[in-house]
XYZ file of C-alpha atoms in Angstrom:
566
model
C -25.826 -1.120 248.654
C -26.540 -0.558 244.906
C -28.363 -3.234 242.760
C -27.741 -4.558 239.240
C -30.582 -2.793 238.436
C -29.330 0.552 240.060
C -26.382 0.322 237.615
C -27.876 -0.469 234.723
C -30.379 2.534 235.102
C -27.296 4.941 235.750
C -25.867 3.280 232.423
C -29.157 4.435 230.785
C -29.188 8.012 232.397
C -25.384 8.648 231.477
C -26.491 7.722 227.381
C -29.709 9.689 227.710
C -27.266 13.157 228.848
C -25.195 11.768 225.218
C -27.831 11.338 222.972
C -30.961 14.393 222.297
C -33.883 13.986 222.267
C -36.571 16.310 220.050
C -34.109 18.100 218.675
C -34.529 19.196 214.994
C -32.475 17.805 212.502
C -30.753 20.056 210.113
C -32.609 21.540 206.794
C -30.320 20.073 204.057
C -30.825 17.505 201.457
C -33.255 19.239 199.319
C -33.886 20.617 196.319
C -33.588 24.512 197.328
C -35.241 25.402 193.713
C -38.363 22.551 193.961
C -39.104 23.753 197.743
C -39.781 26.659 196.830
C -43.152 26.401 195.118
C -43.615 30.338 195.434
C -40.051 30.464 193.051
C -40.980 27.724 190.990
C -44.461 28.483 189.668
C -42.680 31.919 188.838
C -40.188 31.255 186.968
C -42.913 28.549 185.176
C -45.249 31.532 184.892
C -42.573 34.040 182.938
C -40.341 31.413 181.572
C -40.698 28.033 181.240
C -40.915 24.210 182.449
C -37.855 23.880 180.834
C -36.254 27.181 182.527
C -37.032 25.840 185.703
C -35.594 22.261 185.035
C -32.127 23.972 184.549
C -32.328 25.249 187.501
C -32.497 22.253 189.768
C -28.805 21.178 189.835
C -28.657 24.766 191.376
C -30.946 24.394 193.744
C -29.656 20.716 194.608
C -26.152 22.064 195.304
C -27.384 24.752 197.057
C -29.367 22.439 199.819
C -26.610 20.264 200.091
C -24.544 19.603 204.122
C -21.462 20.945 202.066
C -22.615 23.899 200.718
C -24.401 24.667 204.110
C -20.723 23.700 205.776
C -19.307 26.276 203.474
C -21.400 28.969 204.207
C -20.605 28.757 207.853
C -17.011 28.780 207.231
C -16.970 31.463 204.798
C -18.582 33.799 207.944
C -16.503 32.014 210.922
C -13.539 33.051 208.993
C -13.308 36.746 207.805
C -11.400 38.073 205.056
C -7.860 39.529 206.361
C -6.165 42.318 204.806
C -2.182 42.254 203.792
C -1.163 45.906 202.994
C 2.490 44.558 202.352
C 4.448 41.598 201.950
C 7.360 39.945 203.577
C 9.998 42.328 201.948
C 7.980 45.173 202.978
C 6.035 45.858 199.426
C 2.907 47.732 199.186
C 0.680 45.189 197.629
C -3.102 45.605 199.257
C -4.287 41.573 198.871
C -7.311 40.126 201.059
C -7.463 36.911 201.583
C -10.296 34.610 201.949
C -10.733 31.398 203.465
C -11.195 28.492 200.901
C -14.650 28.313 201.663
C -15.525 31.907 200.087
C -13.470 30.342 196.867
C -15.827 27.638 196.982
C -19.157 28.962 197.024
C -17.526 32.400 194.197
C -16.578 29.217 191.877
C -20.131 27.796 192.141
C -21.844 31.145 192.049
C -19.627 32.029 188.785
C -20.098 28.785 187.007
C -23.846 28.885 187.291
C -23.635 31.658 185.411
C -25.025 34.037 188.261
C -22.712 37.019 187.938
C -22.828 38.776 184.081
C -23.472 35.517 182.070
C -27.251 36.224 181.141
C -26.305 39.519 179.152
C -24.382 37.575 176.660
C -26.917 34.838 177.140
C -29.825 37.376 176.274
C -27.685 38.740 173.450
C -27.321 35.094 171.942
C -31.141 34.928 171.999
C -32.106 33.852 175.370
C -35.240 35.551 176.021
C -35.351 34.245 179.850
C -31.615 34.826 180.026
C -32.063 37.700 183.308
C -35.209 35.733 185.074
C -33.352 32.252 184.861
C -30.290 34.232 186.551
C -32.298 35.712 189.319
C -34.314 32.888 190.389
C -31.155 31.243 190.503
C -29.051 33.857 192.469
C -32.084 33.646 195.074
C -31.626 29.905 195.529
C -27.718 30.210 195.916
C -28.204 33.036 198.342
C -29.103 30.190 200.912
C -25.800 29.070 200.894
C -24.228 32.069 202.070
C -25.172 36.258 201.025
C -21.757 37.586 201.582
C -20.757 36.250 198.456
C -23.455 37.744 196.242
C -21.849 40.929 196.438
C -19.004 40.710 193.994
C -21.925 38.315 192.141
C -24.007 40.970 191.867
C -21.319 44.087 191.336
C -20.074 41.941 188.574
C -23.791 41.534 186.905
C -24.579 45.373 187.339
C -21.623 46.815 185.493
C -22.092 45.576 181.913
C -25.103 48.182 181.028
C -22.590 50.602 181.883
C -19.602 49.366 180.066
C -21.979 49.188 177.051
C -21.662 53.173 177.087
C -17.942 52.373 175.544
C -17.793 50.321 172.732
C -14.232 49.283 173.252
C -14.326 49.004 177.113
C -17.440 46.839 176.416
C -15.694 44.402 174.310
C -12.385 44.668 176.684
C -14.600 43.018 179.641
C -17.396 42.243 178.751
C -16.161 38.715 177.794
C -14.656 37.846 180.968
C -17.108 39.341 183.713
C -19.796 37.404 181.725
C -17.006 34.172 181.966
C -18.657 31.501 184.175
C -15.061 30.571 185.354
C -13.551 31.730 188.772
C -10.250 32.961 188.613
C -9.354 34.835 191.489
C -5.831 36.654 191.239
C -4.340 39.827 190.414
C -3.204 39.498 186.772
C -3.661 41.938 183.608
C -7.412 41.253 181.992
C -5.904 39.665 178.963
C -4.690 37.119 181.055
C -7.483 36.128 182.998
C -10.373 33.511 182.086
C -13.458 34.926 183.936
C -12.845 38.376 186.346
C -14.910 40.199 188.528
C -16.090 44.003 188.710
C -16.471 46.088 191.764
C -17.527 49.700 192.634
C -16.429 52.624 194.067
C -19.064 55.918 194.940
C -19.310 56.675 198.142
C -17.075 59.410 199.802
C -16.507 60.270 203.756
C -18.537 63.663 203.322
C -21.182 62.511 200.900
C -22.512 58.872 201.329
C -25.406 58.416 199.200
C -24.766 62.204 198.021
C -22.552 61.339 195.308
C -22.535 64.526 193.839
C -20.570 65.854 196.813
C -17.323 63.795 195.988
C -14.214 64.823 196.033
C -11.923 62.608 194.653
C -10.019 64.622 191.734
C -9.390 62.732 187.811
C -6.865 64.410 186.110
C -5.960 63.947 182.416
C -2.788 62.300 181.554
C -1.090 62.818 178.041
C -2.118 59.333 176.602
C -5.495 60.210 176.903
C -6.089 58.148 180.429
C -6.902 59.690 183.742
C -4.863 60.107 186.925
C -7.074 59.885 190.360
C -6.293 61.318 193.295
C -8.727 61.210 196.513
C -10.944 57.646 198.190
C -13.730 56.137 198.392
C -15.206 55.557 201.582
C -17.094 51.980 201.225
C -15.745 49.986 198.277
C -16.656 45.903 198.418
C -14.692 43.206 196.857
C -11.495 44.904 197.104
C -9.740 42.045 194.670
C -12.078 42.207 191.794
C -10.680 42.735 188.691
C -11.291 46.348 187.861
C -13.872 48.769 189.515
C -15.883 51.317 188.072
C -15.497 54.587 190.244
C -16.780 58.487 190.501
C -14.663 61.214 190.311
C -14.800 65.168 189.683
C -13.196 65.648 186.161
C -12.936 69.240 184.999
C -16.529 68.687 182.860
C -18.305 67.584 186.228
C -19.218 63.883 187.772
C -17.632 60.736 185.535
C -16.959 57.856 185.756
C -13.745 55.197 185.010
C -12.937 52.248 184.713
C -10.058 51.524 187.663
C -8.233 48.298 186.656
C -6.850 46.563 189.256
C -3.583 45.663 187.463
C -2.266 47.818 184.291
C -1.883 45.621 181.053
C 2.088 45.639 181.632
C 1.249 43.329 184.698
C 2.090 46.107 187.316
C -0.319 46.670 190.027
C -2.279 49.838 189.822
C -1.980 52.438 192.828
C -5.205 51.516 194.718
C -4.274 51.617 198.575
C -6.561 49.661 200.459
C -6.561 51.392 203.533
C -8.367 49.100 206.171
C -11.709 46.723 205.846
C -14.891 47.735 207.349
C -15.943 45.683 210.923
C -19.459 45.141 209.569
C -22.457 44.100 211.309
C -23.160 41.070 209.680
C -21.843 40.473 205.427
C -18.948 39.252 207.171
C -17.358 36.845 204.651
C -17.700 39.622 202.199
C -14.533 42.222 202.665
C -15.776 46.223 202.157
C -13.109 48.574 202.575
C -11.907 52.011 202.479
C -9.100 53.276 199.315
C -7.219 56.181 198.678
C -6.010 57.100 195.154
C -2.994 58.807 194.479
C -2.343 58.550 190.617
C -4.453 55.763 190.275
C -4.889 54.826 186.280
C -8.343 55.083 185.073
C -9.997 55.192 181.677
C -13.069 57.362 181.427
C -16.604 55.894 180.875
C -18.681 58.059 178.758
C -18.792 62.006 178.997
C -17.455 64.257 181.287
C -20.091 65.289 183.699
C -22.296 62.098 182.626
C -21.240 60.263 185.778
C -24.886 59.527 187.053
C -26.228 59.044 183.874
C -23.882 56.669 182.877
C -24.389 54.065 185.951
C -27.706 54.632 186.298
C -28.620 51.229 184.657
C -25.934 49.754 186.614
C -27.969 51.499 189.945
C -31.095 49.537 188.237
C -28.896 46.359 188.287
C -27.735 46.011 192.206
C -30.978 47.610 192.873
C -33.103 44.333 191.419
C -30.660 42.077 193.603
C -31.009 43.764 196.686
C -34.722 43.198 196.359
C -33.909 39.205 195.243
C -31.079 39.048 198.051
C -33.618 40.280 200.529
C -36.479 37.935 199.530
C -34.025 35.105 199.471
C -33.560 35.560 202.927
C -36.602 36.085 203.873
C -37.201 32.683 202.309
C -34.511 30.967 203.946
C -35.736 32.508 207.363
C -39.509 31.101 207.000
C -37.629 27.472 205.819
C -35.914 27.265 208.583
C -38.899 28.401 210.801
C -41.582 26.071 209.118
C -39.074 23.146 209.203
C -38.155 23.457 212.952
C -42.047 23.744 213.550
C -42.890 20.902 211.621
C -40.200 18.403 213.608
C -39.883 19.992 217.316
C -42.518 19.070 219.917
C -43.569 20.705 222.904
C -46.466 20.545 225.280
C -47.697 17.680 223.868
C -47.654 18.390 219.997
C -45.567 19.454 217.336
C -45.595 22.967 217.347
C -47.101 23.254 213.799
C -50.353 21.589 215.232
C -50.080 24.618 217.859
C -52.928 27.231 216.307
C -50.791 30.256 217.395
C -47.337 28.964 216.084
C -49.664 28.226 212.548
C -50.836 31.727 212.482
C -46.986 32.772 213.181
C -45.342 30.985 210.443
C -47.975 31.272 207.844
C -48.279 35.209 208.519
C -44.260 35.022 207.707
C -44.784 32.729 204.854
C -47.080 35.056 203.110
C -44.846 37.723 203.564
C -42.394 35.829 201.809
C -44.533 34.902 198.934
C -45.418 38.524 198.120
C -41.336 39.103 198.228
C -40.986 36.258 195.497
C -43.460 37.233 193.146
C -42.399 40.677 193.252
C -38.734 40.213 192.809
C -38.954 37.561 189.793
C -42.067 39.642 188.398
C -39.317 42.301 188.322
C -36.451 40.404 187.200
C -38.731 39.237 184.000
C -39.054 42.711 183.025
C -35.155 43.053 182.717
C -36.362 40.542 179.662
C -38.758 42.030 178.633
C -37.225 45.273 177.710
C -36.339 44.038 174.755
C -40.070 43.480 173.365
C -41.235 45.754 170.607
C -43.790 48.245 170.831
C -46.577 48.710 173.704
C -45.237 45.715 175.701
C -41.877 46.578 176.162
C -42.723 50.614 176.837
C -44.875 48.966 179.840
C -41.539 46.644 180.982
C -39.432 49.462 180.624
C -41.869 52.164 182.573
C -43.218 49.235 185.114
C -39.426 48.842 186.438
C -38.807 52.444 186.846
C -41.533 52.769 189.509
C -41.371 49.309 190.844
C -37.446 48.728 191.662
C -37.913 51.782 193.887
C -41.369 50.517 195.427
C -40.258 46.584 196.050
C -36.247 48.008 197.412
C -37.982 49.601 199.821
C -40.693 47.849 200.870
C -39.403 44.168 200.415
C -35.780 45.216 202.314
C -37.483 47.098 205.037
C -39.475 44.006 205.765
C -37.002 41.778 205.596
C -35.557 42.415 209.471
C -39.201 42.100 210.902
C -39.402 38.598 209.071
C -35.841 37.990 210.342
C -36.373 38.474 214.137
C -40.000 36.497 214.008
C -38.710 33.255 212.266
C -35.799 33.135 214.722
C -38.178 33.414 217.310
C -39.706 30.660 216.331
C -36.706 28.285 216.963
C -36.756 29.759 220.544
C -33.115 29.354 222.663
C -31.619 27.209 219.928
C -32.562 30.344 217.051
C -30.450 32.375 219.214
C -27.518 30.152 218.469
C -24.931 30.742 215.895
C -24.827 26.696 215.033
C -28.806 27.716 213.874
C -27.902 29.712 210.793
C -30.490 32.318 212.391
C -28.465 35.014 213.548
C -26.463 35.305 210.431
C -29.496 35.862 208.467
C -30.472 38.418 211.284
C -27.184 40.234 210.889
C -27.314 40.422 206.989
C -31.081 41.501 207.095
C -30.944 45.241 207.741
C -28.283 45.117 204.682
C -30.049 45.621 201.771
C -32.399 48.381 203.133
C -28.929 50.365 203.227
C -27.180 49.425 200.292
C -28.320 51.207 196.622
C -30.228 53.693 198.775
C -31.619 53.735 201.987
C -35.350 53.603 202.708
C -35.186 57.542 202.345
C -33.371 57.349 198.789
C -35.806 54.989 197.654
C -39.243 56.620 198.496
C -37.925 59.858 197.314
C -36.923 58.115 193.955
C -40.587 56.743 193.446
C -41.911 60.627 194.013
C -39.263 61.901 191.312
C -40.540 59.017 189.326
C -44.219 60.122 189.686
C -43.043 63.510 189.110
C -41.396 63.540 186.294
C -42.336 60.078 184.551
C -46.147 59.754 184.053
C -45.527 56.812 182.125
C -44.301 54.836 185.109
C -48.001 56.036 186.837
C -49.681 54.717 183.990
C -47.741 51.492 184.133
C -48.285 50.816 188.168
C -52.034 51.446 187.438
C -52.289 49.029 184.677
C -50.054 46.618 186.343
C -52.612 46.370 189.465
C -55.600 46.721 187.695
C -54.879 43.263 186.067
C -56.007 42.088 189.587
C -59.191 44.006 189.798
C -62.200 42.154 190.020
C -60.418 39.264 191.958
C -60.558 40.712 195.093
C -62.522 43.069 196.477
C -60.046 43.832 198.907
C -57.479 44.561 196.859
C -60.250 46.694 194.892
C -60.409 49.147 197.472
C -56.822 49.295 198.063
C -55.883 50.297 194.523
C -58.804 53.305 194.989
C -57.590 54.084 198.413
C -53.771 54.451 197.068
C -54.890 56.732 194.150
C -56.958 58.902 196.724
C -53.809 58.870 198.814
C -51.796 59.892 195.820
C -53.958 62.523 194.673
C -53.761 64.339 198.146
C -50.110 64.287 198.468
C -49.413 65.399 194.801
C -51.528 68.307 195.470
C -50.294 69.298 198.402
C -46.663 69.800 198.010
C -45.875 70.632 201.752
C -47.050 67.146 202.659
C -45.088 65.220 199.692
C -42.216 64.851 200.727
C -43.057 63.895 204.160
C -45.645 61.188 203.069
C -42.885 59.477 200.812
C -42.497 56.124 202.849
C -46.370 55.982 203.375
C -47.211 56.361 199.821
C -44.357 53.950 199.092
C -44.922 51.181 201.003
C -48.640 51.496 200.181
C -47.969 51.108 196.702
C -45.287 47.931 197.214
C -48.046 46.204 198.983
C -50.707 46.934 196.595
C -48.587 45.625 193.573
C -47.776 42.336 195.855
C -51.501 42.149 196.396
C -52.564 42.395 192.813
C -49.622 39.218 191.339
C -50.875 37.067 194.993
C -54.455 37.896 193.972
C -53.630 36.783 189.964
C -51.138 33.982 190.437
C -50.954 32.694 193.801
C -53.140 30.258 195.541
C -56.719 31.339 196.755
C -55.772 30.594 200.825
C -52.659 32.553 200.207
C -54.132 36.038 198.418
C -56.941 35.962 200.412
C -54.472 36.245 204.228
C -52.629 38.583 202.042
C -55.640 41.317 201.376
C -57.200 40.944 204.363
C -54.045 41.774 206.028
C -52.110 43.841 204.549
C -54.826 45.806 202.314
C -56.629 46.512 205.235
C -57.096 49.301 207.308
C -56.198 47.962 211.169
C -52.657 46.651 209.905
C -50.001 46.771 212.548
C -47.611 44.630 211.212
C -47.361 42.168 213.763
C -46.833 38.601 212.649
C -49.305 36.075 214.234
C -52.171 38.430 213.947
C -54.094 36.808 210.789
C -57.659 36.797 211.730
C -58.395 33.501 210.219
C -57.622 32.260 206.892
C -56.336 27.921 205.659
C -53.658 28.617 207.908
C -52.465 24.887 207.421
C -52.337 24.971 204.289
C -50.319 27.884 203.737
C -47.329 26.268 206.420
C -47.468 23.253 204.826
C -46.899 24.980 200.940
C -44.611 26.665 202.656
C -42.497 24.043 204.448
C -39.529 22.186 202.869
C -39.423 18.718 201.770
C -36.361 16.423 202.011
């Protein structure tokens, strides 16, 4: 017959199945911007103490349980297309959840989307830098919504080719207030810009499009054709490439004509992406679409290409960011979930794990805002702004393909280091998993990129001179890093003179000379414990890429600088 005490031990067993044990609580509370010491002591380092103290009401929101809340809902519920209304009217809307609203009205009003070139114009010579470290910290809200962030940032070097479309938008894609809708620009307080290049038959080969512009008697164009991959559908106006009679151009595509009727842009269907889910890309046909030209006939390239340079730069900071928030999540689970007797940070193998991915990610930081300074700098006079301007020429192809083709690796191990409960949506893990591959595909592919560094090297010898003189500021500091720096010359020497092998070496040389630049800011500007796992990794010669592998190194030390604090 049962006891007292029988009962009152199946009272305890029922509230042990209710209540977990050892389970990690979630990363929110902190300071996104402070955490980050690799993000900090950069923007310090090419800004200022008082650059980085704006920052931290970003970085506060951003680590907030709301704006992780957000996030989630922003990716459980995907955008929905409405090709007509009730009365059976073509009007192509998407519609978001409220939570993609929220976290575009925070992104906007930190001034993350085309803010800093007005900024920079008014003075601000940290205007671009301040902006990227920022859009990195955001990004750990929620990527999706960086796109029409991002779009939105990239188009006003292009406007700038026309003085009068320049001073039509400029003014309200650099707006820092959200407001979504379909209305004529004149109307609207802040807008957003997308774009449209890609064709079925071409992808990346924009040359090969299609899509016809036709000139209309009031000196607009008339389009008539689609664009195979367009994101954002409901921004504000898009800038697009079409065949005029004088070759390649590119228009401005306004969403709604300035008599408040809605321009003929069909949205045919949204993409069903592998991950970027909150963020709707979609397929449109034209079919006398309105669109103003944007620079010459024929000019079409040209004229985005600093636009290219743009989205380019934030695919690198969207991929570092999560990288970042990967190894945060991975170092904080560590550093709270026992097993076997310890935490697992105390576990030697699990140290060399999440420091080999923390490393990674510090060589992704310092790249990216190294990068994003020289968007500032371009403006210097002289010697020092020839270097800015040649440096980013070589190095946006370099870090977008070396930085986004490590991102997935990075990824994959940091989930792996929450085990079962990484594999879980509820983790956060598998979104960044999903959105990893992304940026490696977006502005180029891995194949686009490395070829752009050789056409760089090819027919740029300034942007040569500039990646030697960048890296050699770290000679001496490492011997390591010495000998890589000789070793990628040697390389580069062979394949330039051997043009049957170019071509085929392009990724090799590439990442070669990513991971050499990393090695050279780690080596200058990082801590000691951190350069020194860096070179003897990833300079060396037996590198495999597997994480875990460091052969010794303050392995401690680097988890710990690594790890949030709440």
């Amino acid at each position: 017959m049962p006891t007292l005490d029988d009962a009152a031990g199946d009272r305890a067993s029922r509230r042990s199945l209710r209540t977990a044990a050892n389970q990690v609580p979630p990363l929110v509370g902190h300071n996104v911007v402070a955490a980050d010491l690799a993000l900090s002591e950069a923007v310090v380092r090419h800004g200022s103490a008082e650059v980085l103290e704006g920052l931290l009401p970003l970085g506060a929101e951003a680590g907030t349980s709301e704006a992780r809340e957000q996030g989630r809902l922003a990716n459980e519920h995907h955008p929905e297309l409405r090709a007509y209304d009730r009365y059976g009217d073509r009007i192509d809307e998407v519609e978001f959840h409220p939570a993609w609203h929220w976290l575009m009205e925070r992104a906007v009003g930190h001034g993350l989307a085309a803010a800093p070139w007005e900024q920079q114009a008014d003075g601000d010579p940290d205007a671009h830098l301040r902006r990227a470290a920022g859009f990195m910290a955001w990004a750990h809200t929620e990527p999706g919504h960086g796109c029409p962030i991002s779009m939105t940032y990239a188009a006003i070097p292009a406007l700038r080719v026309d003085e009068a479309l320049a001073k039509e938008w400029t003014p309200v894609l650099a707006s820092t207030t959200y407001d979504p809708g379909l209305r004529p620009v004149a109307e609207k307080r802040g807008a957003l810009c997308g774009m449209g290049m890609t064709e079925k038959q071409g992808g990346s080969d924009v040359r090969a499009n299609l899509t016809e512009a036709r000139p209309a008697d009031d000196g607009t164009y008339t389009l008539h054709g689609h664009k195979w991959f367009t994101s954002a559908p409901m921004n504000d106006v898009f800038l697009v490439l079409a065949q005029a009679a004088g070759g390649l151009t590119c228009f401005v595509v306004p969403r709604v004509l300035p008599d408040g009727t809605r321009n003929r842009l069909d949205v045919v269907r949204l993409k069903d992406k592998l991950g970027n889910r909150s963020n709707a890309s979609s397929e449109l046909e034209f079919d006398g679409t309105v669109a103003i030209r944007l620079g010459d006939e024929g000019r079409g390239v040209r004229t985005i290409i600093e636009m290219v340079a743009a989205t380019r730069l934030d695919c690198v900071l969207g991929s570092a960011a999560l990288m970042r928030r990967a190894v945060s999540e991975a170092s904080w689970h560590v550093a709270h979930r026992s097993a076997f007797g310890s935490l697992l940070v105390d576990k030697p193998l699990m140290q060399n794990v999440v420091a080999d991915l923390a490393v990674e990610s510090e060589a992704a930081t310092v790249l990216a805002l190294r990068l994003a300074s020289a968007v500032d700098d371009l403006a210097l006079d002289g010697q020092e702004g020839a270097h800015e301007a040649a440096l980013r020429r070589i190095a946006l192809p370099l870090a977008k393909f070396w930085v986004c083709k490590r991102t997935p690796a990075v990824t994959a191990e940091a989930l792996e280091c929450l085990g079962g409960n990484g594999y879980v949506e509820e983790s956060l893990m598998p979104l960044l998993y999903r959105e990893a591959p992304l940026n490696s595909v977006w502005e180029g592919s891995g194949n686009v990129n490395a070829l752009d560094v050789l056409r760089a090297l090819g027919r740029e010898p300034e942007a040569l001179e500039a990646w030697i003189t960048e890296v050699g500021l770290g000679r001496g500091g490492d011997a390591r890093l010495d000998a890589a720096i000789d070793s990628t010359l040697a390389m580069l020497g062979e394949l330039m003179g051997d043009p049957s092998a170019l071509e085929v070496g392009a990724r090799r040389l590439a990442g070669r000379m990513a991971a050499v630049l990393q090695g050279s800011l780690l080596v200058r500007f990082s801590p000691p414990e951190v350069a020194d796992v860096f070179c003897a990794s990833r300079l060396g010669t037996s590198y495999d890429g597997t994480f875990g592998a460091l052969a010794g190194g303050d392995l401690r030390g680097i988890v710990e600088r690594a790890t949030p604090t709440v």
